[in-house]
CSV table of C-alpha atoms in Angstrom, one decimal:
chain,number,residue,atom,x,y,z
X,1,MET,CA,2.6,18.9,-26.1
X,2,SER,CA,6.1,18.8,-27.4
X,3,GLY,CA,7.5,20.1,-24.1
X,4,SER,CA,5.6,17.4,-22.2
X,5,LEU,CA,6.8,14.8,-24.7
X,6,ARG,CA,10.4,15.6,-24.2
X,7,LYS,CA,10.0,15.9,-20.4
X,8,TYR,CA,8.2,12.7,-19.8
X,9,SER,CA,9.1,10.4,-22.7
X,10,GLY,CA,11.9,8.7,-20.8
X,11,ILE,CA,10.2,7.9,-17.6
X,12,THR,CA,6.8,7.1,-19.2
X,13,THR,CA,8.4,4.7,-21.7
X,14,LYS,CA,10.2,3.0,-18.8
X,15,SER,CA,7.0,2.6,-16.8
X,16,LYS,CA,5.1,1.3,-19.9
X,17,ALA,CA,7.7,-1.4,-20.3
X,18,LYS,CA,7.3,-2.4,-16.7
X,19,GLN,CA,3.5,-2.2,-16.9
X,20,GLY,CA,3.6,-4.8,-19.7
X,21,LYS,CA,5.3,-7.3,-17.3
X,22,LEU,CA,2.6,-7.1,-14.7
X,23,PHE,CA,0.7,-10.3,-14.1
X,24,LYS,CA,-2.6,-10.8,-16.0
X,25,GLU,CA,-5.5,-12.8,-14.7
X,26,GLU,CA,-4.5,-15.9,-16.7
X,27,ASP,CA,-1.0,-15.7,-15.1
X,28,TYR,CA,-2.6,-15.8,-11.7
X,29,GLU,CA,-4.7,-18.8,-12.7
X,30,GLU,CA,-1.6,-20.7,-13.8
X,31,LEU,CA,0.1,-19.8,-10.5
X,32,MET,CA,-2.8,-20.8,-8.4
X,33,SER,CA,-3.0,-24.2,-10.1
X,34,LEU,CA,0.5,-25.1,-8.9
X,35,GLY,CA,0.9,-27.7,-6.1
X,36,SER,CA,4.0,-26.7,-4.2
X,37,VAL,CA,6.2,-23.8,-3.2
X,38,ARG,CA,8.9,-25.3,-5.3
X,39,GLU,CA,6.7,-25.1,-8.4
X,40,TYR,CA,5.8,-21.5,-7.5
X,41,VAL,CA,9.5,-20.5,-7.5
X,42,LEU,CA,10.1,-22.3,-10.8
X,43,TYR,CA,7.2,-20.4,-12.3
X,44,LEU,CA,8.6,-17.0,-11.2
X,45,LYS,CA,12.0,-18.0,-12.6
X,46,ASN,CA,10.3,-18.3,-16.0
X,47,THR,CA,8.7,-14.8,-16.0
X,48,ASP,CA,10.2,-11.7,-17.4
X,49,ALA,CA,9.4,-9.6,-14.4
X,50,TYR,CA,10.9,-12.0,-11.7
X,51,ARG,CA,13.5,-14.1,-13.5
X,52,SER,CA,16.5,-12.0,-12.5
X,53,TYR,CA,15.4,-12.0,-8.8
X,54,PHE,CA,14.8,-15.8,-8.5
X,55,GLU,CA,17.3,-17.3,-10.9
X,56,SER,CA,19.8,-17.9,-8.1
X,57,PHE,CA,17.3,-19.5,-5.8
X,58,ASN,CA,17.4,-23.2,-5.1
X,59,GLU,CA,13.7,-24.0,-5.4
X,60,ASN,CA,14.2,-27.2,-3.4
X,61,ILE,CA,15.2,-25.5,-0.1
X,62,VAL,CA,14.0,-21.9,-0.5
X,63,HIS,CA,12.1,-20.5,2.6
X,64,ARG,CA,8.8,-18.7,2.3
X,65,GLY,CA,10.2,-15.7,4.2
X,66,GLN,CA,13.0,-15.4,1.6
X,67,ILE,CA,10.5,-15.4,-1.2
X,68,GLU,CA,8.4,-12.6,0.4
X,69,LYS,CA,11.5,-10.5,1.1
X,70,THR,CA,12.6,-10.8,-2.5
X,71,LEU,CA,9.1,-9.9,-3.8
X,72,LYS,CA,9.1,-6.8,-1.7
X,73,ALA,CA,12.5,-5.8,-2.9
X,74,THR,CA,11.2,-5.9,-6.5
X,75,LEU,CA,8.8,-3.1,-5.6
X,76,TYR,CA,11.6,-0.9,-4.2
X,77,GLU,CA,13.8,-1.6,-7.2
X,78,SER,CA,10.9,-0.7,-9.6
X,79,TYR,CA,10.6,2.6,-7.8
X,80,GLU,CA,14.4,3.2,-7.9
X,81,SER,CA,14.7,2.4,-11.6
X,82,LEU,CA,12.0,5.0,-12.4
X,83,TYR,CA,13.6,7.5,-10.1
X,84,ARG,CA,16.8,7.3,-12.1
X,85,PHE,CA,14.9,8.3,-15.2
X,86,ALA,CA,13.3,11.3,-13.4
X,87,ASP,CA,14.4,14.9,-13.5
X,88,ARG,CA,14.6,17.0,-10.4
X,89,LYS,CA,10.9,18.0,-10.4
X,90,GLN,CA,9.7,14.5,-11.1
X,91,ARG,CA,11.8,13.2,-8.2
X,92,LYS,CA,10.0,15.6,-5.9
X,93,GLN,CA,6.7,14.2,-7.3
X,94,LEU,CA,7.9,10.6,-6.7
X,95,ALA,CA,8.3,11.5,-3.0
X,96,LEU,CA,4.6,11.2,-2.8
X,97,VAL,CA,5.1,7.4,-3.3
X,98,TYR,CA,8.3,7.1,-1.4
X,99,LEU,CA,6.8,8.4,1.8
X,100,HIS,CA,4.3,5.5,1.6
X,101,TYR,CA,7.2,3.0,1.5
X,102,GLU,CA,9.0,4.7,4.3
X,103,ILE,CA,6.0,4.6,6.6
X,104,SER,CA,5.2,1.0,5.6
X,105,MET,CA,8.8,0.1,6.7
X,106,LEU,CA,8.5,2.1,9.9
X,107,SER,CA,5.2,0.3,10.7
X,108,GLU,CA,6.9,-3.1,10.1
X,109,CYS,CA,9.6,-2.0,12.6
X,110,LEU,CA,6.9,-1.1,15.1
X,111,GLU,CA,5.3,-4.5,14.6
X,112,ARG,CA,8.6,-6.2,15.2
X,113,LEU,CA,9.0,-4.3,18.5
X,114,TYR,CA,5.8,-5.9,19.7
X,115,SER,CA,6.6,-9.3,18.2
X,116,LYS,CA,10.2,-10.3,17.8
X,117,THR,CA,9.2,-13.2,15.5
X,118,ILE,CA,8.6,-10.8,12.7
X,119,ASP,CA,11.6,-10.8,10.3
X,120,ILE,CA,12.4,-7.5,8.5
X,121,ASP,CA,14.7,-7.3,5.5
X,122,TYR,CA,15.7,-3.7,6.2
X,123,LYS,CA,19.0,-4.2,4.4
X,124,ALA,CA,17.3,-4.8,1.1
X,125,TYR,CA,15.2,-1.7,1.7
X,126,ALA,CA,18.3,0.3,2.6
X,127,ARG,CA,20.4,-1.1,-0.3
X,128,VAL,CA,17.8,-0.1,-2.9
X,129,LEU,CA,16.6,3.1,-1.4
X,130,ASN,CA,19.8,4.3,0.2
X,131,ASP,CA,19.6,7.8,-1.2
X,132,HIS,CA,16.1,8.4,0.2
X,133,ILE,CA,16.2,7.0,3.7
X,134,ALA,CA,15.4,9.5,6.5
X,135,ILE,CA,15.0,7.0,9.4
X,136,PRO,CA,17.6,4.9,11.2
X,137,MET,CA,16.4,1.5,10.1
X,138,GLU,CA,19.1,-0.5,11.8
X,139,LYS,CA,18.5,1.1,15.2
X,140,LEU,CA,14.7,0.8,14.9
X,141,VAL,CA,14.9,-2.9,14.1
X,142,GLU,CA,17.0,-3.5,17.3
X,143,ALA,CA,15.0,-1.2,19.6
X,144,LYS,CA,13.9,-3.1,22.8
X,145,THR,CA,11.2,-0.6,24.1
X,146,ILE,CA,8.8,1.9,22.6
X,147,ASP,CA,10.7,4.7,24.4
X,148,GLU,CA,14.0,3.6,22.8
X,149,PHE,CA,12.2,3.3,19.4
X,150,ILE,CA,10.9,6.9,19.6
X,151,ALA,CA,14.3,8.1,20.9
X,152,ASP,CA,15.8,6.7,17.7
X,153,LEU,CA,13.3,8.8,15.7
X,154,LYS,CA,14.4,12.0,17.4
X,155,GLY,CA,14.6,14.9,14.9
X,156,THR,CA,12.2,13.2,12.4
X,157,PRO,CA,8.5,14.0,11.9
X,158,TYR,CA,7.6,10.6,13.3
X,159,GLU,CA,8.8,11.5,16.8
X,160,ASN,CA,6.0,14.0,17.0
X,161,VAL,CA,3.5,11.6,15.5
X,162,LEU,CA,4.2,8.8,18.0
X,163,GLN,CA,5.3,10.5,21.2
X,164,PRO,CA,1.9,12.0,22.1
X,165,ILE,CA,0.3,8.6,21.7
X,166,VAL,CA,2.8,6.9,24.0
X,167,ASN,CA,2.5,9.8,26.5
X,168,SER,CA,-1.2,9.0,26.8
X,169,LYS,CA,-0.3,5.6,28.3
X,170,ASN,CA,-3.6,4.1,27.2
X,171,TYR,CA,-2.6,3.0,23.7
X,172,THR,CA,-2.1,-0.2,21.6
X,173,LEU,CA,0.1,-1.1,18.6
X,174,PHE,CA,-3.0,-0.5,16.5
X,175,ASP,CA,-3.2,3.1,17.7
X,176,LEU,CA,0.4,3.7,16.8
X,177,LEU,CA,0.0,2.2,13.3
X,178,MET,CA,-3.2,4.1,12.6
X,179,HIS,CA,-1.6,7.5,13.6
X,180,LEU,CA,1.3,6.8,11.2
X,181,ASN,CA,-1.3,6.0,8.5
X,182,CYS,CA,-3.1,9.3,9.2
X,183,TYR,CA,0.2,11.2,9.1
X,184,TYR,CA,1.0,9.7,5.6
X,185,TYR,CA,-2.3,10.7,4.0
X,186,LYS,CA,-2.4,14.2,5.7
X,187,THR,CA,1.1,14.9,4.5
X,188,VAL,CA,0.5,13.7,0.9
X,189,TRP,CA,-2.7,15.6,0.7
X,190,LYS,CA,-0.8,18.8,1.5
X,191,LEU,CA,2.4,18.0,-0.4
X,192,LYS,CA,0.6,17.2,-3.7
X,193,ASP,CA,-0.4,20.8,-4.3
X,194,LYS,CA,3.2,21.9,-3.9
X,195,VAL,CA,4.9,19.4,-6.2
X,196,LEU,CA,2.4,18.6,-8.9
X,197,ASP,CA,1.3,20.8,-11.8
X,198,LYS,CA,-2.3,21.9,-11.8
X,199,SER,CA,-3.5,19.2,-14.3
X,200,GLN,CA,-1.6,16.5,-12.6
X,201,ASP,CA,-2.7,17.6,-9.2
X,202,LYS,CA,-6.3,17.3,-10.3
X,203,SER,CA,-5.9,13.7,-11.4
X,204,PHE,CA,-3.8,12.7,-8.5
X,205,THR,CA,-6.3,14.2,-6.1
X,206,LYS,CA,-9.0,11.9,-7.5
X,207,CYS,CA,-6.8,8.9,-6.9
X,208,ILE,CA,-5.5,9.7,-3.4
X,209,GLY,CA,-8.8,11.3,-2.4
X,210,THR,CA,-10.7,8.1,-3.3
X,211,LYS,CA,-8.2,6.0,-1.4
X,212,ILE,CA,-8.6,8.2,1.7
X,213,ASP,CA,-12.4,8.0,1.6
X,214,ILE,CA,-12.3,4.2,1.2
X,215,MET,CA,-9.8,3.8,4.0
X,216,ASN,CA,-12.0,5.8,6.3
X,217,ILE,CA,-15.0,3.7,5.3
X,218,MET,CA,-13.2,0.5,5.9
X,219,MET,CA,-11.8,1.7,9.2
X,220,ILE,CA,-15.3,2.6,10.6
X,221,TYR,CA,-16.6,-0.8,9.3
X,222,ARG,CA,-13.8,-2.8,11.1
X,223,CYS,CA,-14.2,-0.7,14.3
X,224,LYS,CA,-17.9,-1.6,14.4
X,225,LYS,CA,-17.6,-5.2,13.3
X,226,TYR,CA,-14.5,-6.4,15.1
X,227,TYR,CA,-13.3,-3.9,17.8
X,228,GLN,CA,-16.4,-2.1,19.2
X,229,VAL,CA,-14.4,1.2,19.3
X,230,ASP,CA,-16.3,4.2,20.6
X,231,ARG,CA,-16.9,7.2,18.4
X,232,THR,CA,-14.3,9.4,20.2
X,233,LYS,CA,-11.5,6.9,19.6
X,234,MET,CA,-12.8,6.3,16.0
X,235,ILE,CA,-12.4,10.0,15.2
X,236,ALA,CA,-8.8,10.0,16.4
X,237,ILE,CA,-7.8,7.3,13.9
X,238,LEU,CA,-9.6,8.5,10.9
X,239,ILE,CA,-7.8,10.4,8.2
X,240,PRO,CA,-8.9,14.1,8.6
X,241,VAL,CA,-9.5,14.6,4.9
X,242,ASN,CA,-12.8,14.6,3.0
X,243,TYR,CA,-13.0,14.0,-0.7
X,244,LYS,CA,-16.3,12.7,-2.1
X,245,LEU,CA,-17.3,11.4,1.3
X,246,LYS,CA,-18.5,14.5,3.2
X,247,LYS,CA,-18.2,15.2,6.9
X,248,GLU,CA,-21.9,14.7,7.6
X,249,GLN,CA,-21.8,11.3,5.8
X,250,LEU,CA,-18.8,10.2,7.9
X,251,LYS,CA,-20.7,11.3,11.1
X,252,GLU,CA,-23.7,9.2,10.0
X,253,LEU,CA,-21.5,6.2,9.3
X,254,MET,CA,-19.9,6.5,12.7
X,255,ALA,CA,-23.2,6.9,14.4
X,256,ALA,CA,-24.6,3.7,12.9
X,257,GLU,CA,-25.5,1.3,15.8
X,258,THR,CA,-25.1,-1.9,13.9
X,259,VAL,CA,-23.1,-3.2,10.9
X,260,SER,CA,-26.4,-3.5,9.0
X,261,ASP,CA,-27.2,0.1,9.7
X,262,PHE,CA,-23.7,1.1,8.6
X,263,ILE,CA,-24.2,-0.7,5.3
X,264,ALA,CA,-27.6,0.9,4.7
X,265,LYS,CA,-26.1,4.4,5.3
X,266,LEU,CA,-23.1,3.5,3.1
X,267,GLN,CA,-25.5,2.8,0.2
X,268,GLU,CA,-26.6,6.4,0.2
X,269,THR,CA,-23.1,7.6,-0.5
X,270,GLU,CA,-20.7,7.8,-3.5
X,271,TYR,CA,-19.2,4.5,-2.3
X,272,LYS,CA,-22.3,2.3,-2.3
X,273,VAL,CA,-21.6,-1.4,-3.0
X,274,PRO,CA,-23.9,-3.5,-5.2
X,275,GLY,CA,-25.6,-6.5,-3.5
X,276,GLU,CA,-27.9,-7.2,-0.6
X,277,HIS,CA,-25.7,-9.1,2.0
X,278,ILE,CA,-22.5,-7.2,1.6
X,279,THR,CA,-19.4,-8.7,3.2
X,280,GLN,CA,-16.0,-7.1,3.9
X,281,GLU,CA,-14.6,-9.0,0.9
X,282,ASP,CA,-17.3,-7.5,-1.3
X,283,MET,CA,-16.4,-4.0,-0.1
X,284,GLU,CA,-12.7,-4.5,-0.6
X,285,ARG,CA,-13.1,-5.9,-4.1
X,286,ALA,CA,-15.5,-3.2,-5.2
X,287,TYR,CA,-13.3,-0.4,-3.7
X,288,TYR,CA,-10.2,-1.9,-5.3
X,289,LYS,CA,-11.8,-1.8,-8.7
X,290,LYS,CA,-12.9,1.8,-8.1
X,291,THR,CA,-9.4,2.8,-7.1
X,292,VAL,CA,-7.9,1.0,-10.1
X,293,LYS,CA,-10.3,2.8,-12.4
X,294,MET,CA,-9.2,6.1,-10.9
X,295,TYR,CA,-5.5,5.4,-11.6
X,296,THR,CA,-6.1,3.9,-15.1
X,297,ASP,CA,-8.4,6.8,-16.1
X,298,SER,CA,-5.8,9.2,-14.8
X,299,LYS,CA,-3.1,7.5,-16.9
X,300,ALA,CA,-5.4,7.6,-20.1
X,301,GLN,CA,-6.2,11.2,-19.6
X,302,ASP,CA,-2.7,12.4,-18.9
X,303,PRO,CA,-0.3,9.9,-20.7
X,304,LEU,CA,2.5,12.5,-20.7
X,305,SER,CA,2.7,13.1,-17.0
X,306,MET,CA,3.4,11.3,-13.8
X,307,ALA,CA,0.0,9.6,-13.9
X,308,PRO,CA,1.3,6.4,-15.7
X,309,ILE,CA,4.1,6.2,-13.2
X,310,PHE,CA,1.8,6.5,-10.2
X,311,CYS,CA,-0.6,4.0,-11.8
X,312,TYR,CA,2.2,1.4,-12.4
X,313,LEU,CA,3.6,1.6,-8.9
X,314,PHE,CA,0.0,1.2,-7.4
X,315,GLN,CA,-0.6,-1.9,-9.6
X,316,LYS,CA,2.8,-3.3,-8.8
X,317,GLU,CA,2.2,-3.2,-5.1
X,318,ARG,CA,-1.2,-4.9,-5.5
X,319,GLU,CA,0.5,-7.6,-7.7
X,320,LEU,CA,2.9,-8.3,-4.8
X,321,ASP,CA,-0.1,-8.6,-2.4
X,322,ASN,CA,-1.7,-11.2,-4.7
X,323,LEU,CA,1.6,-13.1,-5.2
X,324,THR,CA,2.1,-13.3,-1.5
X,325,THR,CA,-1.6,-14.5,-1.0
X,326,ILE,CA,-1.1,-17.2,-3.6
X,327,LEU,CA,2.2,-18.3,-2.0
X,328,GLU,CA,0.3,-18.7,1.4
X,329,GLY,CA,-2.5,-20.5,-0.3
X,330,ILE,CA,-0.2,-23.0,-2.0
X,331,ARG,CA,1.8,-23.5,1.3
X,332,TYR,CA,-1.4,-24.4,3.2
X,333,GLY,CA,-2.8,-26.6,0.5
X,334,MET,CA,-5.8,-24.5,-0.5
X,335,ASP,CA,-7.5,-25.2,-3.8
X,336,ARG,CA,-7.6,-22.7,-6.6
X,337,ALA,CA,-11.2,-21.5,-6.0
X,338,LYS,CA,-10.4,-20.8,-2.3
X,339,ILE,CA,-7.2,-18.8,-3.1
X,340,ARG,CA,-9.1,-16.8,-5.8
X,341,GLU,CA,-11.5,-15.6,-3.1
X,342,TYR,CA,-8.6,-13.7,-1.4
X,343,LEU,CA,-7.2,-12.1,-4.5
X,344,ILE,CA,-7.9,-8.5,-5.5
X,345,LEU,CA,-8.1,-8.6,-9.3
């Protein structure tokens, strides 16, 4: 215990202080009650977590895109501030999270390639995470074609992920993004056993394994409800990792002929969702709560480990999702009840 105390006291104390600044439900309620983007910015200026980021903003002229970029930068800076407190081994463990940020940014660059209206603040990303970057962000943002994009990735693992998809000729942006997503989870699933101690590996496996199962469930659901994707293509975009959701159960879910049949089969698994007429929002909310429980249980069981750090970074990212949702709701004049429907609390 004393060894763990010395080893993790600095970084866990830092994460605990940051955790205390995360928004609570009552904070969201106050934010949702505001009537304008101006009031939204003023509110963030008066919070401990966001004051330093927004104090220089002129709330009368600030643009929504500028707000969203700044919010995202707070996530990267949170990661970097914890990284500075980490020793060499802990930094290797934090790579499990950084890889997620890198692939998220790479996915944004791909989306920009297909829609030049998308604005990416890669400079903030580069400024904060300069020591970690393994992809040429500036080149990717300026790429004009998918071939140029992949050429810029030459020598990185992502070249091998994307090139076969492009070579097939019959692909969409969705296919490219899903294969990047698969690559992330396959890589993390293998990497965790190498960089985490046995006890930490067990708790992290619960968290990441649950997320993988949930992502596969939601992917099959969306394919059936919105895209009418056939089973062969569905298999190609699912994450090839099984945790609590076994292969046979996945096959049954994919074989479901209707969404109703899919829901019925889902209720026979570890991931059943309470209720009769289950919607996508019901599933997302239930699964978010399940994932949060995994992270918070992990933190409680192993307080002197990386578990509190992983838990904080997960919750921070969800907070930014909620803050962006509220910003959009205020911008479009939605009432509080309607905005609340889109939050994941």
